Coordinates of C-alpha atoms in Angstrom, one line a residue:
Chain A
M1 CA -108.9 11.9 87.1
N2 CA -111.6 9.3 87.5
K3 CA -114.2 9.7 84.8
T4 CA -117.2 9.0 86.9
L5 CA -116.1 11.3 89.7
L6 CA -115.6 14.1 87.2
N7 CA -119.1 13.6 85.8
I8 CA -120.6 13.7 89.3
I9 CA -118.7 16.9 90.1
A10 CA -119.9 18.5 86.9
I11 CA -123.5 17.5 87.5
V12 CA -123.5 18.7 91.1
L13 CA -122.0 22.1 90.1
A14 CA -124.6 22.4 87.3
I15 CA -127.4 21.7 89.8
L16 CA -126.0 24.4 92.2
F17 CA -125.8 26.8 89.3
V18 CA -129.4 26.3 88.1
F19 CA -130.8 26.2 91.6
P20 CA -131.3 30.0 92.1
L21 CA -133.3 30.1 88.8
I22 CA -135.5 27.1 89.6
W23 CA -136.1 28.6 93.1
M24 CA -137.0 31.9 91.6
L25 CA -139.6 30.3 89.3
L26 CA -141.0 28.2 92.1
V27 CA -141.4 31.1 94.5
S28 CA -142.9 33.2 91.8
L29 CA -145.7 30.6 91.4
K30 CA -146.4 30.2 95.1
P31 CA -149.3 32.2 96.6
D32 CA -148.4 35.5 98.4
G33 CA -146.8 34.9 101.8
V34 CA -146.0 31.2 101.3
N35 CA -142.3 30.5 101.7
V36 CA -140.2 27.9 100.0
Y37 CA -138.0 27.0 102.9
S38 CA -138.2 23.3 103.8
L39 CA -138.1 20.3 101.6
S40 CA -141.9 19.9 101.9
D41 CA -142.4 23.4 100.4
W42 CA -140.4 22.2 97.4
V43 CA -142.4 19.1 96.6
N44 CA -145.8 20.6 97.3
W45 CA -146.9 21.8 93.9
S46 CA -150.6 21.8 94.7
D47 CA -150.7 25.5 95.5
L48 CA -148.9 26.7 92.4
N49 CA -150.8 29.3 90.3
I50 CA -150.1 32.3 88.1
D51 CA -152.0 34.8 90.3
N52 CA -148.8 36.6 91.1
Y53 CA -148.0 37.1 87.4
V54 CA -151.5 38.5 86.8
K55 CA -151.0 40.9 89.7
V56 CA -147.5 42.1 88.7
V57 CA -148.5 42.7 85.1
R58 CA -151.7 44.5 86.2
D59 CA -150.2 46.7 89.0
S60 CA -146.9 47.7 87.4
H61 CA -145.5 48.9 84.1
I62 CA -143.5 45.7 83.7
L63 CA -144.8 44.9 80.2
R64 CA -144.2 48.5 79.1
W65 CA -140.6 48.2 80.4
T66 CA -140.0 45.0 78.5
W67 CA -141.2 46.7 75.4
N68 CA -138.9 49.7 76.0
S69 CA -136.0 47.4 76.6
L70 CA -136.7 45.6 73.4
V71 CA -137.1 48.8 71.3
I72 CA -134.0 50.4 72.8
G73 CA -132.0 47.2 72.4
I74 CA -132.9 46.7 68.8
L75 CA -132.3 50.4 67.8
T76 CA -129.0 50.6 69.6
T77 CA -127.8 47.3 68.1
V78 CA -128.8 48.0 64.5
I79 CA -127.5 51.6 64.5
S80 CA -124.3 50.6 66.3
I81 CA -123.6 47.8 63.8
L82 CA -124.1 50.0 60.8
F83 CA -122.0 52.9 62.1
S84 CA -119.3 50.5 63.3
S85 CA -119.3 48.7 60.0
L86 CA -118.9 52.0 58.0
A87 CA -116.0 53.1 60.2
A88 CA -114.4 49.6 60.1
F89 CA -114.6 49.8 56.3
A90 CA -112.8 53.1 56.2
F91 CA -110.0 51.8 58.5
S92 CA -109.7 48.6 56.7
K93 CA -110.0 49.5 53.0
L94 CA -109.6 53.2 52.4
P95 CA -106.1 54.6 52.2
F96 CA -106.0 57.9 54.1
R97 CA -103.3 59.7 56.0
T98 CA -105.1 60.6 59.2
R99 CA -106.3 57.0 59.7
G100 CA -103.8 56.5 62.6
I101 CA -105.0 59.6 64.5
F102 CA -108.7 58.7 64.2
Y103 CA -108.0 55.1 65.1
V104 CA -106.3 56.2 68.4
I105 CA -109.1 58.6 69.2
I106 CA -111.8 56.0 68.7
V107 CA -109.9 53.2 70.5
S108 CA -109.5 55.6 73.4
G109 CA -113.2 55.0 74.0
L110 CA -112.3 51.6 75.5
L111 CA -110.3 53.3 78.3
I112 CA -112.9 55.2 80.3
P113 CA -116.2 53.5 81.2
T114 CA -119.5 55.3 81.4
E115 CA -119.4 54.9 85.2
A116 CA -116.5 57.4 85.2
I117 CA -118.3 60.1 83.2
L118 CA -121.8 59.8 84.7
I119 CA -122.0 63.4 86.0
P120 CA -120.9 65.3 82.8
L121 CA -122.9 62.8 80.7
Y122 CA -126.0 63.6 82.8
E123 CA -125.3 67.3 82.4
T124 CA -124.9 66.9 78.6
A125 CA -128.2 64.9 78.4
L126 CA -129.9 67.6 80.5
H127 CA -128.7 70.3 78.1
L128 CA -129.9 68.4 75.0
K129 CA -133.3 67.9 76.8
L130 CA -132.8 64.1 76.6
I131 CA -133.5 63.2 80.2
D132 CA -136.4 60.9 80.5
N133 CA -136.3 60.2 76.8
I134 CA -135.4 56.8 75.3
W135 CA -132.8 58.5 73.1
A136 CA -130.9 59.3 76.3
I137 CA -130.2 55.6 76.5
I138 CA -129.7 54.9 72.8
L139 CA -127.3 57.7 71.9
P140 CA -124.6 57.1 74.5
G141 CA -125.0 53.4 73.6
L142 CA -123.6 54.1 70.2
T143 CA -120.1 55.1 71.4
N144 CA -118.7 51.6 72.1
P145 CA -115.7 51.2 69.8
I146 CA -115.4 47.4 70.2
G147 CA -117.7 46.9 67.2
I148 CA -115.2 48.8 65.0
L149 CA -112.2 46.8 66.3
L150 CA -114.0 43.5 65.7
L151 CA -115.5 44.3 62.3
K152 CA -112.2 45.8 61.1
S153 CA -110.4 42.6 61.9
F154 CA -113.0 40.7 59.8
M155 CA -112.9 43.2 56.9
D156 CA -109.1 42.9 56.8
G157 CA -109.8 39.3 55.8
V158 CA -111.8 40.4 52.7
P159 CA -109.4 39.7 49.8
K160 CA -107.9 42.7 48.1
D161 CA -108.7 41.2 44.7
Y162 CA -112.4 41.6 45.3
I163 CA -112.0 45.2 46.1
E164 CA -109.7 45.9 43.2
A165 CA -111.9 44.0 40.8
A166 CA -114.9 46.1 41.8
Q167 CA -112.8 49.3 41.6
I168 CA -111.8 48.5 38.0
D169 CA -115.5 48.0 37.3
G170 CA -116.0 51.5 38.5
S171 CA -117.6 50.9 41.9
R172 CA -117.5 53.8 44.3
N173 CA -116.5 53.4 47.9
F174 CA -120.1 53.2 49.1
R175 CA -120.8 50.3 46.8
L176 CA -117.7 48.5 47.9
W177 CA -119.0 48.7 51.4
W178 CA -122.6 47.8 50.7
S179 CA -122.2 45.0 48.2
I180 CA -118.8 43.5 49.1
C181 CA -117.7 44.2 52.7
L182 CA -121.2 44.1 54.3
P183 CA -122.3 40.7 53.0
L184 CA -118.9 39.1 53.6
T185 CA -118.9 40.1 57.2
R186 CA -122.5 39.1 57.9
S187 CA -121.7 36.4 60.5
A188 CA -119.3 38.7 62.4
M189 CA -122.1 41.3 62.4
V190 CA -124.5 38.8 64.0
S191 CA -122.0 38.0 66.7
V192 CA -121.2 41.6 67.5
G193 CA -124.9 42.5 67.3
I194 CA -125.8 39.9 69.9
F195 CA -123.1 41.2 72.1
F196 CA -124.4 44.8 71.7
F197 CA -128.0 43.7 72.4
I198 CA -127.0 41.9 75.6
L199 CA -125.1 45.0 76.8
S200 CA -128.1 47.2 76.1
W201 CA -130.7 44.8 77.6
N202 CA -128.7 44.5 80.8
N203 CA -127.5 48.2 81.0
F204 CA -128.3 49.3 84.5
L205 CA -126.6 52.4 85.8
W206 CA -127.1 55.0 83.1
P207 CA -130.8 54.1 82.4
Y208 CA -131.4 54.1 86.2
L209 CA -130.2 57.7 86.3
S210 CA -131.4 59.2 83.0
I211 CA -135.0 57.9 83.0
T212 CA -137.2 59.5 85.7
S213 CA -140.7 58.6 84.9
E214 CA -142.0 55.0 85.5
E215 CA -143.5 54.5 82.1
N216 CA -140.2 55.3 80.2
M217 CA -138.0 53.0 82.2
I218 CA -136.4 49.9 80.8
L219 CA -136.7 46.5 82.5
S220 CA -133.3 46.4 84.2
A221 CA -133.6 49.9 85.7
G222 CA -137.3 49.6 86.5
L223 CA -137.1 46.4 88.6
P224 CA -135.5 48.1 91.7
T225 CA -138.6 50.3 92.1
F226 CA -140.4 47.2 93.4
L227 CA -138.1 47.3 96.4
S228 CA -139.2 50.8 97.4
N229 CA -142.7 49.7 96.9
N230 CA -143.6 48.2 100.3
T231 CA -146.8 46.5 99.2
M232 CA -144.7 44.0 97.2
S233 CA -144.1 40.8 99.0
L234 CA -141.2 38.4 98.6
N235 CA -143.1 36.2 96.2
L236 CA -144.2 39.1 94.0
I237 CA -140.6 40.4 93.7
M238 CA -139.6 37.0 92.5
T239 CA -142.4 37.1 90.0
A240 CA -141.2 40.4 88.7
S241 CA -137.7 39.0 88.4
A242 CA -139.0 35.9 86.6
I243 CA -140.9 38.1 84.1
A244 CA -137.7 39.9 83.4
A245 CA -135.6 36.8 83.2
I246 CA -137.9 34.4 81.2
P247 CA -137.6 36.2 77.8
T248 CA -133.8 36.4 78.2
I249 CA -133.6 32.7 79.1
I250 CA -135.8 31.7 76.1
V251 CA -133.7 33.8 73.7
F252 CA -130.5 32.3 75.2
I253 CA -131.7 28.8 74.7
L254 CA -132.7 29.5 71.1
L255 CA -129.5 31.4 70.1
Q256 CA -127.0 30.1 72.5
R257 CA -124.4 29.1 69.9
H258 CA -124.4 32.6 68.5
I259 CA -124.4 34.2 71.9
V260 CA -121.5 32.2 73.3
Q261 CA -119.6 32.9 70.1
G262 CA -120.3 36.6 70.1
V263 CA -119.5 37.0 73.7
S264 CA -116.2 35.1 73.5
M265 CA -115.2 37.0 70.4
S266 CA -115.8 40.4 72.0
G267 CA -114.2 39.3 75.2
V268 CA -111.0 38.1 73.7
K269 CA -110.5 41.5 72.0
G270 CA -111.7 43.6 74.9
Chain B
M1 CA -91.7 39.1 42.0
E2 CA -95.3 39.7 41.2
T3 CA -96.2 41.0 44.6
K4 CA -93.3 43.4 44.5
L5 CA -94.6 44.8 41.2
R6 CA -98.0 45.3 42.7
E7 CA -96.6 47.1 45.7
G8 CA -94.7 49.3 43.4
K9 CA -97.8 50.2 41.5
G10 CA -99.7 50.9 44.7
S11 CA -97.1 53.4 45.9
V12 CA -97.0 55.1 42.6
A13 CA -100.8 55.5 42.7
L14 CA -100.5 56.9 46.2
R15 CA -97.8 59.5 45.2
K16 CA -99.9 60.5 42.2
S17 CA -102.9 61.2 44.3
E18 CA -100.9 63.4 46.7
P19 CA -102.2 66.7 45.4
L20 CA -105.7 65.5 46.0
R21 CA -104.9 64.5 49.5
I22 CA -107.6 66.5 51.3
R23 CA -110.2 65.0 49.0
T24 CA -108.9 61.5 49.7
E25 CA -109.0 62.2 53.4
L26 CA -112.5 63.6 53.4
K27 CA -113.8 60.7 51.3
A28 CA -112.6 58.3 54.0
I29 CA -113.5 60.4 57.0
I30 CA -117.1 60.7 55.8
Y31 CA -117.4 57.0 56.7
L32 CA -116.3 57.7 60.3
I33 CA -118.7 60.6 60.8
P34 CA -121.8 58.5 61.8
F35 CA -119.8 56.9 64.6
L36 CA -117.8 60.0 65.5
V37 CA -120.8 62.3 66.1
P38 CA -122.4 60.4 69.0
F39 CA -118.9 59.4 70.1
A40 CA -117.8 63.1 70.4
V41 CA -121.0 64.3 72.0
F42 CA -121.5 61.4 74.5
Y43 CA -118.0 60.4 75.2
L44 CA -115.2 62.9 74.3
W45 CA -117.2 65.9 75.4
P46 CA -118.3 64.5 78.8
V47 CA -114.7 63.5 79.5
L48 CA -113.5 67.1 78.9
R49 CA -116.6 68.6 80.5
G50 CA -116.0 66.5 83.6
A51 CA -112.5 67.8 84.0
W52 CA -113.9 71.4 83.7
M53 CA -116.8 70.8 86.1
S54 CA -114.5 69.3 88.7
L55 CA -112.9 72.7 89.1
H56 CA -116.2 74.3 90.0
V57 CA -119.0 74.4 92.6
W58 CA -121.7 73.0 90.4
G59 CA -125.3 72.2 91.4
I60 CA -128.1 70.5 89.4
Q61 CA -129.0 74.1 88.3
G62 CA -125.6 74.7 86.7
M63 CA -122.3 76.3 87.4
E64 CA -122.1 78.4 90.6
K65 CA -118.4 79.4 90.9
Y66 CA -114.9 78.5 90.0
V67 CA -112.9 77.1 92.9
A68 CA -109.8 75.6 91.1
V69 CA -108.6 72.5 92.9
A70 CA -110.7 73.0 96.1
N71 CA -112.9 70.0 95.2
Y72 CA -109.9 67.7 95.0
K73 CA -108.5 69.1 98.3
K74 CA -111.8 68.4 99.9
I75 CA -111.9 64.8 98.6
F76 CA -108.3 64.0 99.7
A77 CA -109.0 65.5 103.1
N78 CA -112.1 63.4 103.6
S79 CA -111.5 59.9 105.1
D80 CA -114.7 58.6 103.4
F81 CA -112.8 58.8 100.1
Y82 CA -110.1 56.4 101.3
L83 CA -112.6 54.1 102.8
Y84 CA -114.7 53.8 99.7
L85 CA -111.6 53.4 97.5
W86 CA -110.5 50.6 99.9
H87 CA -113.9 49.0 99.6
S88 CA -113.6 49.0 95.8
L89 CA -110.1 47.5 96.0
Y90 CA -111.3 45.0 98.6
F91 CA -114.0 43.8 96.2
V92 CA -111.4 43.5 93.4
L93 CA -109.3 41.3 95.8
L94 CA -112.2 39.1 96.6
C95 CA -114.0 38.9 93.3
A96 CA -111.3 38.8 90.6
P97 CA -109.3 35.8 91.9
T98 CA -112.4 33.8 92.8
V99 CA -114.1 34.3 89.5
I100 CA -111.0 33.6 87.5
I101 CA -110.1 30.4 89.4
L102 CA -113.7 29.2 89.4
G103 CA -114.0 30.0 85.6
L104 CA -110.8 28.1 84.9
V105 CA -112.0 25.1 86.9
L106 CA -115.3 25.1 85.0
A107 CA -113.5 25.4 81.7
L108 CA -111.2 22.5 82.5
I109 CA -114.2 20.3 83.5
I110 CA -116.2 21.3 80.3
N111 CA -113.1 20.7 78.2
Q112 CA -113.2 17.0 79.2
N113 CA -115.5 14.5 77.6
I114 CA -118.2 14.6 80.2
W115 CA -121.9 13.6 80.0
M116 CA -124.3 16.3 78.7
R117 CA -121.4 18.5 78.0
T118 CA -123.2 21.2 76.0
L119 CA -126.1 21.3 78.4
I120 CA -123.8 21.8 81.4
R121 CA -121.8 24.4 79.6
S122 CA -125.1 26.3 78.9
V123 CA -126.1 26.0 82.5
F124 CA -122.8 27.6 83.7
F125 CA -123.1 30.4 81.1
L126 CA -126.9 31.1 81.5
P127 CA -126.7 33.6 84.5
Y128 CA -124.4 35.9 82.5
V129 CA -127.2 36.9 80.2
L130 CA -129.5 38.0 83.0
S131 CA -129.4 41.7 84.1
V132 CA -127.8 42.9 87.3
S133 CA -131.2 43.8 88.8
V134 CA -132.6 40.2 88.2
I135 CA -129.5 38.5 89.8
S136 CA -129.5 41.0 92.7
F137 CA -133.2 40.3 93.4
I138 CA -132.6 36.6 93.3
W139 CA -129.6 36.7 95.7
L140 CA -131.3 39.3 97.9
R141 CA -133.9 36.7 98.6
L142 CA -131.6 33.6 98.6
F143 CA -129.5 35.3 101.3
D144 CA -132.5 36.3 103.4
A145 CA -131.6 35.6 107.0
K146 CA -134.9 34.1 108.1
N147 CA -136.5 32.5 105.0
G148 CA -133.6 32.2 102.6
P149 CA -132.5 28.9 101.1
V150 CA -128.8 29.6 101.7
N151 CA -129.3 29.5 105.4
A152 CA -131.7 26.6 105.1
F153 CA -129.1 24.7 103.2
L154 CA -126.4 25.5 105.8
H155 CA -128.8 24.3 108.5
L156 CA -129.4 21.1 106.6
I157 CA -125.7 20.2 106.5
G158 CA -125.3 20.9 110.2
L159 CA -123.8 24.4 110.1
P160 CA -125.2 27.4 112.0
G161 CA -127.8 28.5 109.5
D162 CA -128.5 31.9 111.1
I163 CA -126.1 34.2 109.3
N164 CA -127.3 37.7 108.5
W165 CA -125.6 37.6 105.1
L166 CA -126.6 41.1 104.0
T167 CA -126.6 43.0 107.3
D168 CA -123.5 41.6 109.1
H169 CA -120.3 43.4 108.0
R170 CA -118.3 40.2 108.2
F171 CA -120.4 38.4 105.6
V172 CA -121.8 41.1 103.3
W173 CA -118.8 41.3 100.9
W174 CA -118.8 37.5 100.6
A175 CA -122.5 37.6 99.8
I176 CA -121.9 40.1 97.0
T177 CA -118.9 38.2 95.8
I178 CA -120.9 34.9 95.6
A179 CA -123.7 36.6 93.7
T180 CA -121.3 38.3 91.3
D181 CA -119.2 35.1 90.8
W182 CA -122.4 33.1 90.0
W183 CA -123.5 35.9 87.5
T184 CA -120.2 36.4 85.6
V185 CA -118.2 33.1 85.9
G186 CA -119.8 31.7 82.7
F187 CA -118.2 34.5 80.7
V188 CA -114.7 33.7 82.2
M189 CA -115.3 30.0 81.4
V190 CA -116.2 30.6 77.8
L191 CA -113.0 32.6 77.2
F192 CA -110.8 30.0 78.9
L193 CA -112.5 27.3 76.8
A194 CA -111.6 29.2 73.7
G195 CA -108.1 29.5 75.0
L196 CA -107.9 25.8 75.8
Q197 CA -108.9 24.8 72.3
E198 CA -106.0 26.7 70.9
I199 CA -103.4 24.6 72.8
P200 CA -102.2 21.9 70.3
T201 CA -103.0 18.4 71.5
D202 CA -99.7 17.0 70.3
Q203 CA -98.0 18.8 73.2
Y204 CA -100.0 16.7 75.7
E205 CA -99.2 13.6 73.7
A206 CA -95.5 14.3 73.9
A207 CA -95.7 15.1 77.6
K208 CA -97.6 11.9 78.3
I209 CA -94.8 9.9 76.5
D210 CA -92.3 11.7 78.7
G211 CA -94.2 10.5 81.7
A212 CA -95.5 13.8 83.0
N213 CA -98.5 13.4 85.2
A214 CA -101.8 15.4 84.9
W215 CA -100.7 18.1 87.4
K216 CA -97.4 18.6 85.6
R217 CA -99.1 18.7 82.2
F218 CA -101.5 21.4 83.6
L219 CA -98.7 23.4 85.1
H220 CA -96.3 23.2 82.1
I221 CA -98.7 23.1 79.1
T222 CA -102.2 24.3 80.0
L223 CA -101.3 27.3 82.2
P224 CA -98.7 28.8 79.8
G225 CA -101.0 28.1 76.9
L226 CA -103.7 30.2 78.6
S227 CA -101.4 33.1 79.6
K228 CA -102.8 35.4 77.0
V229 CA -106.4 34.8 77.9
M230 CA -105.4 34.9 81.6
K231 CA -103.8 38.4 81.2
I232 CA -106.9 39.8 79.4
Q233 CA -109.2 38.3 82.1
I234 CA -107.2 39.6 85.0
F235 CA -107.4 43.2 83.8
Y236 CA -111.0 42.8 82.6
Q237 CA -112.0 41.5 86.1
I238 CA -110.1 44.2 87.9
I239 CA -111.9 46.9 85.9
S240 CA -115.3 45.4 86.1
S241 CA -114.9 44.8 89.9
L242 CA -113.9 48.5 90.3
K243 CA -117.1 49.5 88.5
L244 CA -119.3 47.6 91.1
F245 CA -122.6 49.5 91.6
G246 CA -125.8 47.6 90.7
Q247 CA -125.3 44.7 93.1
V248 CA -124.7 46.9 96.2
Q249 CA -127.3 49.5 95.2
I250 CA -130.0 46.8 95.1
M251 CA -128.8 44.2 97.6
T252 CA -127.5 46.4 100.4
G253 CA -127.9 50.1 99.5
G254 CA -124.3 50.5 100.6
G255 CA -124.9 49.0 104.0
P256 CA -124.7 47.8 106.7
G257 CA -123.6 51.3 107.7
D258 CA -121.1 52.2 105.0
T259 CA -119.6 48.7 104.6
T260 CA -120.4 48.2 101.0
N261 CA -120.2 51.8 99.7
T262 CA -117.9 51.8 96.6
M263 CA -116.3 54.4 94.5
I264 CA -119.1 54.5 92.0
R265 CA -121.8 54.6 94.7
Y266 CA -119.9 57.5 96.3
I267 CA -120.0 59.4 93.0
Y268 CA -123.7 58.5 92.6
V269 CA -124.6 59.7 96.1
T270 CA -122.5 62.9 95.9
G271 CA -123.9 63.8 92.5
F272 CA -127.5 62.7 92.5
K273 CA -128.5 62.5 96.1
K274 CA -126.6 65.5 97.4
D275 CA -126.7 67.5 94.1
M276 CA -122.9 68.3 94.3
F277 CA -122.0 67.9 90.7
G278 CA -118.7 69.6 90.9
L279 CA -117.5 67.5 93.8
A280 CA -118.8 64.4 92.1
S281 CA -117.0 65.3 88.9
A282 CA -113.7 65.6 90.8
Q283 CA -114.4 62.1 92.2
S284 CA -115.1 60.9 88.7
M285 CA -111.8 62.4 87.5
I286 CA -109.9 60.5 90.1
F287 CA -111.8 57.3 89.1
C288 CA -110.8 58.1 85.4
F289 CA -107.2 58.4 86.5
I290 CA -107.3 55.0 88.2
M291 CA -108.8 53.5 85.1
L292 CA -106.2 55.0 82.8
L293 CA -103.4 53.9 85.2
I294 CA -104.7 50.3 84.9
A295 CA -104.9 50.6 81.1
V296 CA -101.3 51.8 80.9
I297 CA -100.1 48.9 83.1
Q298 CA -102.1 46.5 80.9
F299 CA -100.7 48.0 77.7
K300 CA -97.1 47.9 79.1
M301 CA -97.5 44.2 80.1
T302 CA -99.0 43.0 76.8
D303 CA -96.5 45.1 74.9
R304 CA -93.5 43.5 76.6
K305 CA -94.9 40.1 75.8
D306 CA -95.3 40.8 72.1
G307 CA -91.9 42.3 71.8

């Protein structure tokens, strides 16, 4: 195909893709009630100001939600990675007879999504007095078996000689994991970790159900409350979206190589 | 020779440790425990509990009475169920093919040596890292009938720019599909890109020498080379489309009327708006069954290919 034509198509598509985000930012900076409809609204930057941001931050819990999302994301990711790594180590390096059975049980976790067990999950959380508690989001977040699958395939690549040499030196299993397998799979752990963090940060349905008070919400589940709040105009809703989106966009720009790698690695397996 | 010897030694070691089997087992299982505890409580138990709850009348206060399969009978006798199931399938039919084709096209473009390749790839991927509430908010306003840029754009290029995207039953599914495609296509693209890089370039060279044109090369080398990724993607997209909830909950609330009510929203409304946990559990079990069915088909299909 003609090279120039291909370049033009790519650029036009890229502009179309980025348009909604630029529009969101522009509207979020326009005074309340001012629309961005015609071309003249686009080029008129004289009325841009950050009043909407001040207002949203002052009148809602949005900063609190961002903080909650961050704390929950980090806790879920770190705990998940450690637990997955331990299990992956057992499956990859320890000879035991019931390995097959346990592997099947754990991999079965890929079959049924949270959406299909919402009601009993809610009932379980209710019994454990977890409703409206951040652990109601974190604990079910630790059940994703994809981390075990991925980390196992990387640990399978750790040479047997290393393990055997350490065993001869008298290392116990825990040391084999901590000082050989863990450091050697560090880059895989970063990729899986980023994937887990994105999942947690963007998790919507379960936090939306299990968190009932406004100050305990996370960002993705808290945003829709702006819709039921009639005092929020079009521009303020875009400001709230922008506040939620900007940290994600910045992190994406900084870590995009790792993010793309992590996502494609997990996607190929899943 | 040497490897054989080592293998022999290994099996001897295994046989020797047989009397201590339970200890060996426990020493390994202890590494699974940290994962297994939350997994059992928040996955295995709810699955079983859901099956049990589906046989009862169950309110938010707890169990009321055992009714055997009455909940299931009620669901299958209700036309709403078939309607919402159809809506979910309809969304699969709209979203899965469009997102896969668009993702493939983007991957093929990015795979060429175009200007600002990395930047453009990032732009295509960027929406994927946003949360469903952010993308739903953005498209809710973009599709606004009066002041939305989508209609403004249609007006600009001479089309009737007065479509009620989110309140007209003929357009609402397209609106949700467009929003979802924009959100997730970057993910599809990245996977196809990884697949494209695994196709050896010498195949293209050979085909070029044989005089195959670009379309033929795409049909006979690129597509077969992507078949594994394609299969994974098709099933992944079917499943994630069936799970549709956030976009309709925020953008349309299931409306206009009932047009965009899906399986998951049906479960959500029955369970959390009407407090009928038993009935909602039965609906969830049917949804589980559909998910398992898809998994079995996927397994069978990938199995046949490997064998």
